Amino acid sequence: MNKYLRAFLATAIFIVALLLIYYIHMRYLRVDVVLYASILDALVALVVVFAGLHLLKWFRDFSRLELIQLGAIWLLGGYLFAISVPTVIDRSLSFYILEKLDQRGGGIREDAFRQVFTEEYVREHHLVEVRLTEQLQSGTIEIQSGCVKLTPRGKRLAGFSRFYRQNLLPTHRLLMGQYTDALTDPFRNSRMSSDYRCQ
């Protein structure tokens, strides 16, 4: 069997292992953050498949460089899966809109969407709890005496995000039939309905 076929079959085995490990992890084990857990699943699948195939002498004709490249491809594929499937479905407002339309019989009045987002989306998806948990696990915030504060790492990431948003996001983006730069500075007309800052 030539190396191309062996690499293809090994990759197919990796994909099956990744999906099986992911399923077991998501159904039966504790998960702090979906993205991080999915990336961990890719690492576990890589180790399990490489170890198993190595014991079967599957890679005997592969050079060290080829094995490193194969491992890198698998990890990139695992990362792509983690970002593109579970993380998108877990976080996506777009998927929520589709699911909510389906739940409500296939249609919702356009003028009701602000109400749906503020009164249903935030509550149903435990949005505040999920996002605060992710930021705590990422080390970008800390909570002290009921006050959520940026860590130095969080401050750096917020600065990077703000710079990227203002300088590298589209300045002519289509929003409901009109091209605008509104999302390059969403705080442009921001007002606090009440003073919720920590004292």
GROMACS .gro file of C-alpha atoms in nm:
model
  199
    1MET     CA    1   0.000   0.000   0.000
    2ASN     CA    2   0.151   0.334  -0.100
    3LYS     CA    3   0.204   0.625   0.142
    4TYR     CA    4  -0.074   0.840  -0.003
    5LEU     CA    5  -0.334   0.572   0.061
    6ARG     CA    6  -0.193   0.506   0.409
    7ALA     CA    7  -0.208   0.879   0.491
    8PHE     CA    8  -0.564   0.903   0.359
    9LEU     CA    9  -0.682   0.601   0.561
   10ALA     CA   10  -0.502   0.728   0.872
   11THR     CA   11  -0.675   1.064   0.828
   12ALA     CA   12  -1.014   0.892   0.795
   13ILE     CA   13  -0.939   0.702   1.119
   14PHE     CA   14  -0.844   1.031   1.287
   15ILE     CA   15  -1.174   1.192   1.180
   16VAL     CA   16  -1.376   0.898   1.316
   17ALA     CA   17  -1.176   0.904   1.641
   18LEU     CA   18  -1.220   1.282   1.675
   19LEU     CA   19  -1.596   1.261   1.630
   20LEU     CA   20  -1.625   0.971   1.874
   21ILE     CA   21  -1.407   1.140   2.138
   22TYR     CA   22  -1.596   1.466   2.089
   23TYR     CA   23  -1.932   1.291   2.133
   24ILE     CA   24  -1.822   1.111   2.451
   25HIS     CA   25  -1.672   1.433   2.592
   26MET     CA   26  -1.979   1.645   2.520
   27ARG     CA   27  -2.233   1.385   2.640
   28TYR     CA   28  -2.065   1.234   2.946
   29LEU     CA   29  -1.783   1.456   3.075
   30ARG     CA   30  -1.766   1.804   3.221
   31VAL     CA   31  -1.702   2.093   2.981
   32ASP     CA   32  -1.594   2.440   3.092
   33VAL     CA   33  -1.574   2.608   2.749
   34VAL     CA   34  -1.696   2.438   2.429
   35LEU     CA   35  -1.415   2.576   2.211
   36TYR     CA   36  -1.137   2.466   2.447
   37ALA     CA   37  -1.296   2.125   2.504
   38SER     CA   38  -1.327   2.067   2.128
   39ILE     CA   39  -0.962   2.158   2.071
   40LEU     CA   40  -0.864   1.920   2.353
   41ASP     CA   41  -1.064   1.647   2.179
   42ALA     CA   42  -0.856   1.700   1.864
   43LEU     CA   43  -0.534   1.666   2.066
   44VAL     CA   44  -0.658   1.347   2.234
   45ALA     CA   45  -0.764   1.201   1.898
   46LEU     CA   46  -0.422   1.284   1.752
   47VAL     CA   47  -0.237   1.108   2.036
   48VAL     CA   48  -0.469   0.803   2.034
   49VAL     CA   49  -0.458   0.753   1.657
   50PHE     CA   50  -0.084   0.819   1.624
   51ALA     CA   51  -0.007   0.580   1.912
   52GLY     CA   52  -0.239   0.310   1.779
   53LEU     CA   53  -0.113   0.328   1.422
   54HIS     CA   54   0.248   0.346   1.541
   55LEU     CA   55   0.200   0.019   1.733
   56LEU     CA   56   0.057  -0.137   1.416
   57LYS     CA   57   0.367  -0.013   1.226
   58TRP     CA   58   0.133   0.175   0.992
   59PHE     CA   59   0.382   0.460   0.955
   60ARG     CA   60   0.695   0.250   0.890
   61ASP     CA   61   0.751   0.403   0.545
   62PHE     CA   62   0.692   0.765   0.657
   63SER     CA   63   0.976   1.006   0.729
   64ARG     CA   64   0.974   1.213   1.048
   65LEU     CA   65   0.889   1.524   0.844
   66GLU     CA   66   0.591   1.347   0.683
   67LEU     CA   67   0.463   1.241   1.025
   68ILE     CA   68   0.498   1.596   1.158
   69GLN     CA   69   0.313   1.730   0.855
   70LEU     CA   70   0.038   1.471   0.895
   71GLY     CA   71   0.002   1.558   1.264
   72ALA     CA   72  -0.010   1.931   1.182
   73ILE     CA   73  -0.280   1.871   0.919
   74TRP     CA   74  -0.486   1.671   1.169
   75LEU     CA   75  -0.452   1.939   1.437
   76LEU     CA   76  -0.550   2.211   1.192
   77GLY     CA   77  -0.847   1.999   1.085
   78GLY     CA   78  -0.944   1.949   1.450
   79TYR     CA   79  -0.916   2.323   1.513
   80LEU     CA   80  -1.124   2.395   1.203
   81PHE     CA   81  -1.390   2.153   1.329
   82ALA     CA   82  -1.386   2.309   1.678
   83ILE     CA   83  -1.429   2.662   1.540
   84SER     CA   84  -1.667   2.583   1.254
   85VAL     CA   85  -1.916   2.342   1.408
   86PRO     CA   86  -1.963   2.324   1.788
   87THR     CA   87  -1.839   2.676   1.863
   88VAL     CA   88  -2.043   2.838   1.584
   89ILE     CA   89  -2.359   2.651   1.682
   90ASP     CA   90  -2.299   2.727   2.052
   91ARG     CA   91  -2.242   3.100   1.996
   92SER     CA   92  -2.416   3.189   1.673
   93LEU     CA   93  -2.695   3.443   1.678
   94SER     CA   94  -2.761   3.349   1.315
   95PHE     CA   95  -2.838   2.988   1.409
   96TYR     CA   96  -3.050   3.114   1.699
   97ILE     CA   97  -3.259   3.320   1.455
   98LEU     CA   98  -3.319   3.014   1.237
   99GLU     CA   99  -3.406   2.794   1.537
  100LYS     CA  100  -3.633   3.064   1.685
  101LEU     CA  101  -3.815   3.110   1.354
  102ASP     CA  102  -3.867   2.734   1.338
  103GLN     CA  103  -3.986   2.725   1.703
  104ARG     CA  104  -4.239   3.002   1.638
  105GLY     CA  105  -4.396   2.826   1.340
  106GLY     CA  106  -4.165   2.958   1.066
  107GLY     CA  107  -4.214   3.335   1.099
  108ILE     CA  108  -4.171   3.628   1.339
  109ARG     CA  109  -4.258   3.993   1.276
  110GLU     CA  110  -3.945   4.192   1.189
  111ASP     CA  111  -4.029   4.464   1.444
  112ALA     CA  112  -4.031   4.202   1.724
  113PHE     CA  113  -3.668   4.091   1.687
  114ARG     CA  114  -3.525   4.339   1.937
  115GLN     CA  115  -3.769   4.205   2.193
  116VAL     CA  116  -3.684   3.844   2.099
  117PHE     CA  117  -3.310   3.911   2.143
  118THR     CA  118  -3.334   4.101   2.471
  119GLU     CA  119  -3.609   3.900   2.639
  120GLU     CA  120  -3.562   3.550   2.498
  121TYR     CA  121  -3.214   3.499   2.350
  122VAL     CA  122  -3.021   3.625   2.653
  123ARG     CA  123  -3.231   3.414   2.892
  124GLU     CA  124  -3.272   3.097   2.685
  125HIS     CA  125  -2.905   3.065   2.597
  126HIS     CA  126  -2.785   3.178   2.943
  127LEU     CA  127  -2.578   3.426   2.747
  128VAL     CA  128  -2.445   3.625   3.042
  129GLU     CA  129  -2.345   3.316   3.240
  130VAL     CA  130  -2.183   3.144   2.938
  131ARG     CA  131  -1.981   3.446   2.829
  132LEU     CA  132  -1.866   3.534   3.181
  133THR     CA  133  -1.760   3.171   3.233
  134GLU     CA  134  -1.562   3.176   2.907
  135GLN     CA  135  -1.385   3.498   3.002
  136LEU     CA  136  -1.309   3.370   3.352
  137GLN     CA  137  -1.164   3.049   3.208
  138SER     CA  138  -0.963   3.251   2.955
  139GLY     CA  139  -0.817   3.470   3.229
  140THR     CA  140  -0.942   3.795   3.076
  141ILE     CA  141  -1.170   3.894   3.366
  142GLU     CA  142  -1.200   3.843   3.739
  143ILE     CA  143  -1.500   3.889   3.966
  144GLN     CA  144  -1.441   4.059   4.302
  145SER     CA  145  -1.725   4.151   4.539
  146GLY     CA  146  -1.980   4.145   4.259
  147CYS     CA  147  -1.766   4.358   4.027
  148VAL     CA  148  -1.643   4.217   3.694
  149LYS     CA  149  -1.298   4.359   3.617
  150LEU     CA  150  -1.055   4.326   3.329
  151THR     CA  151  -0.728   4.150   3.400
  152PRO     CA  152  -0.412   4.284   3.232
  153ARG     CA  153  -0.456   4.012   2.969
  154GLY     CA  154  -0.817   4.119   2.915
  155LYS     CA  155  -0.710   4.482   2.875
  156ARG     CA  156  -0.457   4.385   2.607
  157LEU     CA  157  -0.717   4.177   2.420
  158ALA     CA  158  -0.976   4.455   2.443
  159GLY     CA  159  -0.720   4.700   2.302
  160PHE     CA  160  -0.634   4.463   2.018
  161SER     CA  161  -1.001   4.401   1.942
  162ARG     CA  162  -1.079   4.773   1.941
  163PHE     CA  163  -0.782   4.848   1.713
  164TYR     CA  164  -0.878   4.567   1.473
  165ARG     CA  165  -1.244   4.672   1.469
  166GLN     CA  166  -1.164   5.038   1.396
  167ASN     CA  167  -0.893   4.977   1.137
  168LEU     CA  168  -0.948   4.638   0.972
  169LEU     CA  169  -1.322   4.569   0.966
  170PRO     CA  170  -1.528   4.682   0.663
  171THR     CA  171  -1.619   5.050   0.648
  172HIS     CA  172  -1.887   4.980   0.385
  173ARG     CA  173  -2.079   4.687   0.533
  174LEU     CA  174  -2.432   4.601   0.427
  175LEU     CA  175  -2.682   4.626   0.714
  176MET     CA  176  -3.047   4.589   0.617
  177GLY     CA  177  -3.007   4.742   0.271
  178GLN     CA  178  -2.766   5.022   0.363
  179TYR     CA  179  -2.384   5.030   0.358
  180THR     CA  180  -2.239   5.169   0.680
  181ASP     CA  181  -1.930   5.183   0.902
  182ALA     CA  182  -2.143   5.154   1.219
  183LEU     CA  183  -1.973   4.834   1.337
  184THR     CA  184  -1.621   4.979   1.319
  185ASP     CA  185  -1.717   5.187   1.625
  186PRO     CA  186  -2.029   5.043   1.789
  187PHE     CA  187  -1.976   5.262   2.097
  188ARG     CA  188  -1.997   5.582   1.890
  189ASN     CA  189  -2.340   5.675   2.026
  190SER     CA  190  -2.332   5.454   2.336
  191ARG     CA  191  -2.519   5.570   2.646
  192MET     CA  192  -2.560   5.406   2.987
  193SER     CA  193  -2.925   5.375   3.080
  194SER     CA  194  -2.803   5.386   3.441
  195ASP     CA  195  -2.459   5.407   3.599
  196TYR     CA  196  -2.362   5.040   3.641
  197ARG     CA  197  -1.988   5.098   3.686
  198CYS     CA  198  -1.813   4.952   3.988
  199GLN     CA  199  -1.746   5.203   4.268
   0.00000   0.00000   0.00000
